[in-house]
Short mmCIF file of C-alpha atoms and ligand atoms in Angstrom, two decimals:
data_model
loop_
_atom_site.label_atom_id
_atom_site.label_comp_id
_atom_site.label_asym_id
_atom_site.label_seq_id
_atom_site.Cartn_x
_atom_site.Cartn_y
_atom_site.Cartn_z
CA MET A 1 116.81 128.01 110.61
CA ASN A 2 115.80 131.20 108.67
CA THR A 3 116.78 129.58 105.33
CA LEU A 4 113.89 127.95 103.54
CA LEU A 5 114.60 124.22 102.91
CA PRO A 6 117.91 123.96 104.94
CA THR A 7 120.18 121.13 103.66
CA THR A 8 122.24 118.67 105.82
CA ILE A 9 123.63 115.21 105.57
CA VAL A 10 122.21 112.60 107.85
CA GLY A 11 125.44 111.69 109.43
CA SER A 12 128.43 109.87 108.11
CA LEU A 13 130.70 110.70 105.22
CA PRO A 14 133.38 108.37 103.75
CA LYS A 15 136.78 108.60 105.52
CA PRO A 16 140.11 109.53 103.55
CA SER A 17 141.86 106.43 102.58
CA TRP A 18 144.88 107.64 104.77
CA LEU A 19 142.63 107.18 107.85
CA SER A 20 140.76 103.86 107.16
CA GLU A 21 140.07 101.76 104.11
CA PRO A 22 137.22 103.31 102.30
CA GLU A 23 133.85 101.79 101.06
CA LYS A 24 133.59 99.40 104.19
CA LEU A 25 131.93 99.52 107.40
CA TRP A 26 133.90 98.85 110.72
CA SER A 27 137.03 99.55 108.54
CA PRO A 28 140.12 99.51 110.95
CA TRP A 29 142.00 102.74 111.53
CA LYS A 30 145.37 103.18 109.76
CA LEU A 31 146.97 105.30 112.40
CA HIS A 32 147.81 104.94 115.97
CA ASP A 33 147.74 106.83 119.44
CA GLY A 34 148.48 110.64 118.93
CA GLU A 35 148.52 110.39 115.14
CA LEU A 36 145.24 108.74 115.05
CA ARG A 37 143.55 111.52 117.28
CA GLU A 38 145.07 114.21 114.93
CA GLY A 39 144.20 112.22 111.74
CA LYS A 40 140.64 111.86 112.80
CA LEU A 41 140.17 115.58 113.56
CA ASP A 42 141.91 116.48 110.31
CA ALA A 43 139.46 114.25 108.56
CA GLN A 44 136.74 116.03 110.38
CA THR A 45 137.92 119.38 109.17
CA LEU A 46 138.00 118.02 105.66
CA ALA A 47 134.42 116.71 105.98
CA VAL A 48 133.41 120.31 107.11
CA HIS A 49 135.22 121.74 104.03
CA ASP A 50 133.39 119.36 101.67
CA GLN A 51 130.05 120.21 103.18
CA SER A 52 130.61 123.71 102.94
CA ARG A 53 131.86 123.79 99.42
CA ALA A 54 128.81 121.74 98.42
CA GLY A 55 126.73 124.41 99.93
CA LEU A 56 124.97 122.78 102.79
CA ASP A 57 123.44 124.88 105.37
CA ILE A 58 123.92 122.66 108.57
CA ILE A 59 127.24 121.04 109.01
CA SER A 60 127.97 117.69 110.54
CA ASP A 61 131.16 115.99 111.67
CA GLY A 62 130.73 113.27 109.02
CA GLU A 63 131.31 110.84 111.80
CA GLN A 64 135.07 111.03 110.97
CA THR A 65 136.14 110.37 114.53
CA ARG A 66 134.13 106.94 114.99
CA GLN A 67 134.62 103.58 113.39
CA HIS A 68 130.81 102.93 113.63
CA PHE A 69 127.99 105.14 114.49
CA VAL A 70 126.86 102.74 117.46
CA THR A 71 129.95 100.73 118.55
CA THR A 72 132.22 103.63 118.91
CA PHE A 73 129.82 105.22 121.53
CA ILE A 74 129.53 101.97 123.36
CA GLU A 75 133.26 101.62 123.36
CA HIS A 76 133.74 104.59 125.69
CA LEU A 77 131.31 103.31 128.28
CA GLY A 78 131.84 101.22 131.22
CA GLY A 79 130.11 97.89 131.91
CA VAL A 80 130.61 96.47 128.44
CA ASP A 81 133.18 93.89 127.65
CA PHE A 82 134.56 93.99 124.05
CA ASP A 83 136.52 90.78 124.48
CA ARG A 84 133.42 88.66 125.53
CA ARG A 85 131.48 88.27 122.37
CA GLU A 86 128.20 86.57 121.50
CA THR A 87 126.51 86.14 118.19
CA VAL A 88 123.21 87.91 117.92
CA ARG A 89 120.59 88.89 115.28
CA ILE A 90 121.01 92.70 114.54
CA ARG A 91 117.43 94.32 113.73
CA ASP A 92 116.15 90.91 112.94
CA ARG A 93 118.32 90.95 109.73
CA TYR A 94 121.84 89.78 109.94
CA ASP A 95 123.94 87.87 112.61
CA ALA A 96 126.82 89.82 114.11
CA SER A 97 129.35 88.99 116.88
CA VAL A 98 128.63 91.70 119.53
CA PRO A 99 130.27 92.68 122.88
CA THR A 100 128.63 91.62 126.25
CA VAL A 101 127.04 93.94 128.95
CA VAL A 102 128.86 92.47 132.04
CA GLY A 103 127.96 95.12 134.72
CA PRO A 104 126.13 98.56 135.17
CA VAL A 105 126.70 100.60 132.12
CA SER A 106 128.25 104.12 132.89
CA ARG A 107 129.90 107.18 131.08
CA GLU A 108 133.08 108.43 132.87
CA GLU A 109 133.63 111.45 130.54
CA SER A 110 132.20 112.93 127.40
CA VAL A 111 132.62 110.82 124.43
CA PHE A 112 132.36 113.57 121.70
CA ALA A 113 132.43 116.93 123.50
CA GLU A 114 136.11 117.64 122.37
CA ASP A 115 135.25 116.55 118.65
CA ALA A 116 132.16 118.83 118.63
CA LYS A 117 134.19 121.85 120.10
CA ARG A 118 136.53 121.39 116.94
CA LEU A 119 133.42 121.07 114.73
CA ARG A 120 132.00 124.31 116.31
CA ALA A 121 135.59 126.01 115.80
CA ASP A 122 135.56 124.85 112.05
CA THR A 123 132.46 126.52 110.88
CA ASP A 124 130.19 129.46 111.44
CA ARG A 125 127.19 127.63 110.14
CA PRO A 126 124.71 125.59 112.61
CA ILE A 127 126.07 122.19 113.45
CA LYS A 128 124.33 118.96 114.00
CA TRP A 129 125.59 115.88 115.95
CA ALA A 130 124.30 112.43 115.80
CA LEU A 131 124.23 109.88 118.69
CA PRO A 132 123.01 106.37 118.44
CA GLY A 133 119.40 105.96 120.01
CA PRO A 134 118.80 103.55 122.99
CA MET A 135 116.92 100.92 121.15
CA THR A 136 119.57 100.59 118.36
CA MET A 137 122.16 100.50 121.04
CA ILE A 138 120.74 97.45 123.10
CA ASP A 139 120.24 95.67 119.60
CA THR A 140 124.08 95.52 119.04
CA LEU A 141 124.92 93.95 122.48
CA TYR A 142 124.42 90.69 124.25
CA ASP A 143 123.21 91.67 127.89
CA ASP A 144 124.47 89.28 130.59
CA HIS A 145 123.61 91.95 133.44
CA TYR A 146 120.38 93.53 133.21
CA ARG A 147 118.61 90.89 131.18
CA SER A 148 116.13 93.25 130.23
CA ARG A 149 116.16 95.20 126.98
CA GLU A 150 113.91 97.94 128.45
CA GLN A 151 116.16 98.42 131.55
CA LEU A 152 119.23 98.56 129.48
CA ALA A 153 117.67 101.00 126.93
CA TRP A 154 116.64 103.20 129.92
CA GLU A 155 120.29 103.25 131.22
CA PHE A 156 121.64 104.25 127.95
CA ALA A 157 118.99 106.96 127.53
CA THR A 158 120.28 108.50 130.85
CA ILE A 159 123.88 108.30 129.61
CA LEU A 160 122.79 109.73 126.31
CA ASN A 161 121.19 112.69 128.00
CA GLN A 162 124.32 113.51 129.92
CA GLU A 163 126.30 113.17 126.61
CA ALA A 164 123.70 115.50 124.78
CA LYS A 165 124.05 118.17 127.44
CA ASP A 166 127.77 118.06 127.01
CA LEU A 167 127.42 118.38 123.16
CA GLU A 168 124.95 121.33 123.67
CA ALA A 169 127.45 122.93 125.96
CA ALA A 170 130.04 122.51 123.13
CA GLY A 171 127.70 124.65 120.84
CA VAL A 172 125.82 121.94 119.04
CA ASP A 173 122.58 123.46 117.43
CA ILE A 174 120.79 120.08 116.67
CA ILE A 175 121.33 116.85 118.49
CA GLN A 176 120.05 114.09 116.53
CA ILE A 177 119.33 110.46 117.77
CA ASP A 178 119.61 107.65 115.20
CA GLU A 179 116.91 105.06 115.75
CA PRO A 180 116.78 102.73 112.66
CA ALA A 181 115.42 100.11 115.21
CA PHE A 182 112.16 102.07 115.23
CA ASN A 183 111.41 100.67 111.78
CA VAL A 184 111.67 97.05 113.23
CA PHE A 185 110.56 96.62 116.81
CA PHE A 186 107.11 97.99 116.95
CA ASP A 187 105.97 96.57 120.27
CA GLU A 188 109.04 98.12 121.96
CA LEU A 189 108.61 101.38 120.19
CA LYS A 190 105.19 101.85 121.79
CA ASP A 191 105.99 100.43 125.27
CA TRP A 192 109.22 102.33 125.77
CA GLY A 193 110.92 103.40 122.63
CA VAL A 194 109.62 106.94 122.39
CA ALA A 195 109.78 107.35 126.15
CA ALA A 196 113.46 106.43 126.06
CA LEU A 197 114.18 108.80 123.23
CA GLU A 198 112.56 111.68 125.27
CA ARG A 199 114.53 110.79 128.33
CA ALA A 200 117.64 110.84 126.14
CA THR A 201 116.89 114.51 124.97
CA GLU A 202 115.30 115.67 128.17
CA GLY A 203 116.10 119.34 129.28
CA LEU A 204 117.96 120.22 126.09
CA ASN A 205 117.58 123.65 124.76
CA CYS A 206 118.93 122.98 121.27
CA LYS A 207 116.81 121.49 118.71
CA THR A 208 116.30 117.67 118.66
CA ALA A 209 116.06 115.19 115.90
CA VAL A 210 115.39 111.57 115.36
CA HIS A 211 116.50 109.66 112.33
CA ILE A 212 114.77 106.47 111.28
CA CYS A 213 115.64 104.66 108.09
CA TYR A 214 116.04 101.53 106.25
CA GLY A 215 119.84 101.36 106.99
CA TYR A 216 123.02 101.92 105.05
CA GLY A 217 123.16 100.85 101.48
CA ILE A 218 124.71 97.57 102.39
CA LYS A 219 123.64 94.10 101.18
CA ALA A 220 121.88 92.86 104.32
CA ASN A 221 119.76 96.03 104.11
CA THR A 222 118.93 96.12 100.32
CA ASP A 223 118.00 92.33 100.59
CA TRP A 224 115.76 93.04 103.63
CA LYS A 225 114.09 95.91 101.79
CA ALA A 226 113.24 93.52 98.88
CA THR A 227 111.05 91.57 101.24
CA LEU A 228 108.96 94.66 102.42
CA GLY A 229 106.61 94.74 99.62
CA ALA A 230 105.37 97.44 97.11
CA GLU A 231 104.45 99.94 100.08
CA TRP A 232 106.81 100.44 103.05
CA ARG A 233 104.44 101.67 105.80
CA GLN A 234 106.76 101.11 108.82
CA TYR A 235 106.75 104.84 109.65
CA GLU A 236 103.08 104.52 110.20
CA GLU A 237 104.07 102.89 113.72
CA SER A 238 106.36 105.57 114.86
CA PHE A 239 105.17 108.85 113.36
CA PRO A 240 101.93 109.27 115.33
CA LEU A 241 103.80 108.70 118.56
CA LEU A 242 106.61 111.08 117.34
CA GLN A 243 104.02 113.72 116.51
CA GLN A 244 102.78 113.75 120.07
CA SER A 245 106.58 113.64 121.64
CA SER A 246 108.93 116.46 122.55
CA ILE A 247 111.24 115.80 119.64
CA ASP A 248 111.45 118.81 117.03
CA ILE A 249 112.64 116.97 113.87
CA VAL A 250 111.96 113.78 112.19
CA SER A 251 114.50 112.40 109.56
CA LEU A 252 113.04 109.83 107.23
CA GLU A 253 114.10 108.08 104.02
CA SER A 254 112.27 109.07 100.81
CA HIS A 255 114.14 109.24 97.43
CA ASN A 256 114.14 105.84 95.50
CA SER A 257 112.37 104.38 98.56
CA ARG A 258 108.89 102.67 98.60
CA VAL A 259 107.77 105.00 101.36
CA PRO A 260 104.35 106.44 100.62
CA VAL A 261 105.21 110.20 100.84
CA GLU A 262 101.68 111.03 102.50
CA VAL A 263 102.89 109.10 105.82
CA ILE A 264 104.54 112.67 106.53
CA GLU A 265 101.17 114.01 107.27
CA LEU A 266 101.19 111.85 110.45
CA LEU A 267 103.96 114.43 111.70
CA ARG A 268 102.05 117.51 110.99
CA GLY A 269 103.51 120.27 113.04
CA LYS A 270 106.99 118.82 113.44
CA THR A 271 109.95 119.59 111.23
CA VAL A 272 110.65 116.92 108.63
CA MET A 273 114.09 116.18 107.39
CA LEU A 274 113.33 114.47 104.09
CA GLY A 275 115.84 112.10 102.46
CA ALA A 276 116.16 113.32 98.97
CA ILE A 277 119.48 111.45 98.27
CA ASP A 278 119.69 107.67 97.91
CA VAL A 279 122.77 106.31 99.69
CA ALA A 280 122.34 102.84 98.16
CA GLY A 281 123.85 103.49 94.85
CA ASP A 282 126.45 105.43 93.04
CA ALA A 283 124.29 107.27 90.59
CA ILE A 284 124.23 111.07 91.21
CA GLU A 285 120.82 112.47 91.56
CA THR A 286 120.22 115.60 89.37
CA PRO A 287 119.07 118.75 91.29
CA GLU A 288 115.83 118.20 89.44
CA GLU A 289 115.31 114.83 90.95
CA VAL A 290 116.07 116.21 94.39
CA ALA A 291 113.76 119.24 94.10
CA ALA A 292 111.14 116.67 92.72
CA THR A 293 111.44 114.54 95.73
CA LEU A 294 111.19 117.65 98.15
CA ARG A 295 108.24 119.10 96.24
CA SER A 296 106.30 115.65 96.69
CA ALA A 297 106.30 116.24 100.33
CA LEU A 298 105.00 119.88 100.45
CA PRO A 299 101.30 118.82 100.49
CA PHE A 300 102.00 117.01 103.72
CA VAL A 301 104.42 119.46 105.62
CA ASP A 302 104.50 123.24 105.86
CA GLU A 303 107.30 124.52 103.81
CA ASP A 304 109.18 126.38 106.58
CA LYS A 305 109.16 122.92 108.40
CA LEU A 306 111.03 121.00 105.73
CA TYR A 307 114.67 120.29 105.57
CA ALA A 308 116.56 118.46 102.87
CA SER A 309 118.81 115.67 103.63
CA GLY A 310 119.94 112.17 102.55
CA ASN A 311 118.25 108.88 103.24
CA CYS A 312 120.89 107.73 105.71
CA GLY A 313 124.72 107.97 106.22
CA MET A 314 127.06 107.94 103.20
CA ALA A 315 130.04 106.19 105.02
CA PRO A 316 129.93 103.18 102.53
CA LEU A 317 130.14 105.29 99.44
CA ALA A 318 133.18 106.49 97.43
CA ARG A 319 134.24 109.92 98.50
CA GLY A 320 133.84 111.48 95.17
CA VAL A 321 130.18 110.04 94.89
CA ALA A 322 129.47 111.54 98.35
CA ARG A 323 130.81 114.92 97.41
CA GLN A 324 128.67 114.95 94.24
CA LYS A 325 125.71 113.83 96.08
CA MET A 326 126.07 116.67 98.50
CA VAL A 327 126.44 119.15 95.74
CA ALA A 328 123.23 117.68 94.08
CA LEU A 329 121.32 118.07 97.52
CA ALA A 330 122.21 121.67 97.79
CA GLU A 331 121.40 122.50 94.17
CA GLY A 332 118.04 120.67 94.22
CA ALA A 333 117.15 122.40 97.37
CA GLY A 334 118.17 125.58 95.88
CA LEU A 335 115.89 125.02 92.89
CA LEU A 336 112.71 124.42 94.84
CA ARG A 337 113.76 127.34 97.15
CA ARG A 338 113.81 129.78 94.06
CA GLU A 339 110.53 128.26 92.94
CA LEU A 340 108.76 128.97 96.33
CA SER A 341 110.17 132.42 97.15
ZN1 LIG B 401 120.12 105.77 108.57
#
């Protein structure tokens, strides 16, 4: 990016109410078959419009074609039985009924390449596409086939790499892997987590990013955050490893969080995508607040390596709130950009 402090959303945006019920995760689709396909892509075009009008520099699909950032990808893979469900604990935080891995996992065809081509056609700005990370994927499944979290993660990493190459061919400029599980499973992170992430992004010529956060602004996550104490130092586990990795960009949560901003120093040399928008509340940040959050990071990251973003996806928010937060993000980054130049 030639622009200083380029702005982008992390991934998801709320969907239009004609497509699925808003302010709800896993909200069922309201359309079916051909109408659903057309509706999803129309919603994606609207999401591009909203981001462009807000003044964001890097455009995402807003995850308008997915019901959920992890589940939808897995639904397109072979080897997973969605009718056979078991209850497991997600990220050590809440119980959920999840599908079962019953055989070798496989990808018959690209899951998102057609959606990405539409995104490419809808904007001239750089585009970013998010995929769920291997560790986050295995954490939403019951495995009755490999019976090894590491082996299943490795299989998913191989599949993700195929998908990432299709997305790159569709014109995606930044491929982002979402790994909120990196803030929870520190032993696995060190044993194979970062290696699986590098496997998923191996051989790509486009930029690669990893997004690690404390989750959507839903109750299970805000309750968990309340137990983490005065300072959230979870990033100290992953950042030194990521600093040594092949990943170009690291996306983290910052505004209204208890993450000590100096942890960013552990990433020195990498591009940092800083969360300057809170996604756990409806209050709209002022541009000055956004600029202040971004400014606080400058002692720890070179200014040409700082991107401005949200803390996480905005799917659970009201549409109007998400729009205003995107405007605040663009205006806040603009304030600091003028100050620096
Ligand atoms: Zn997130």
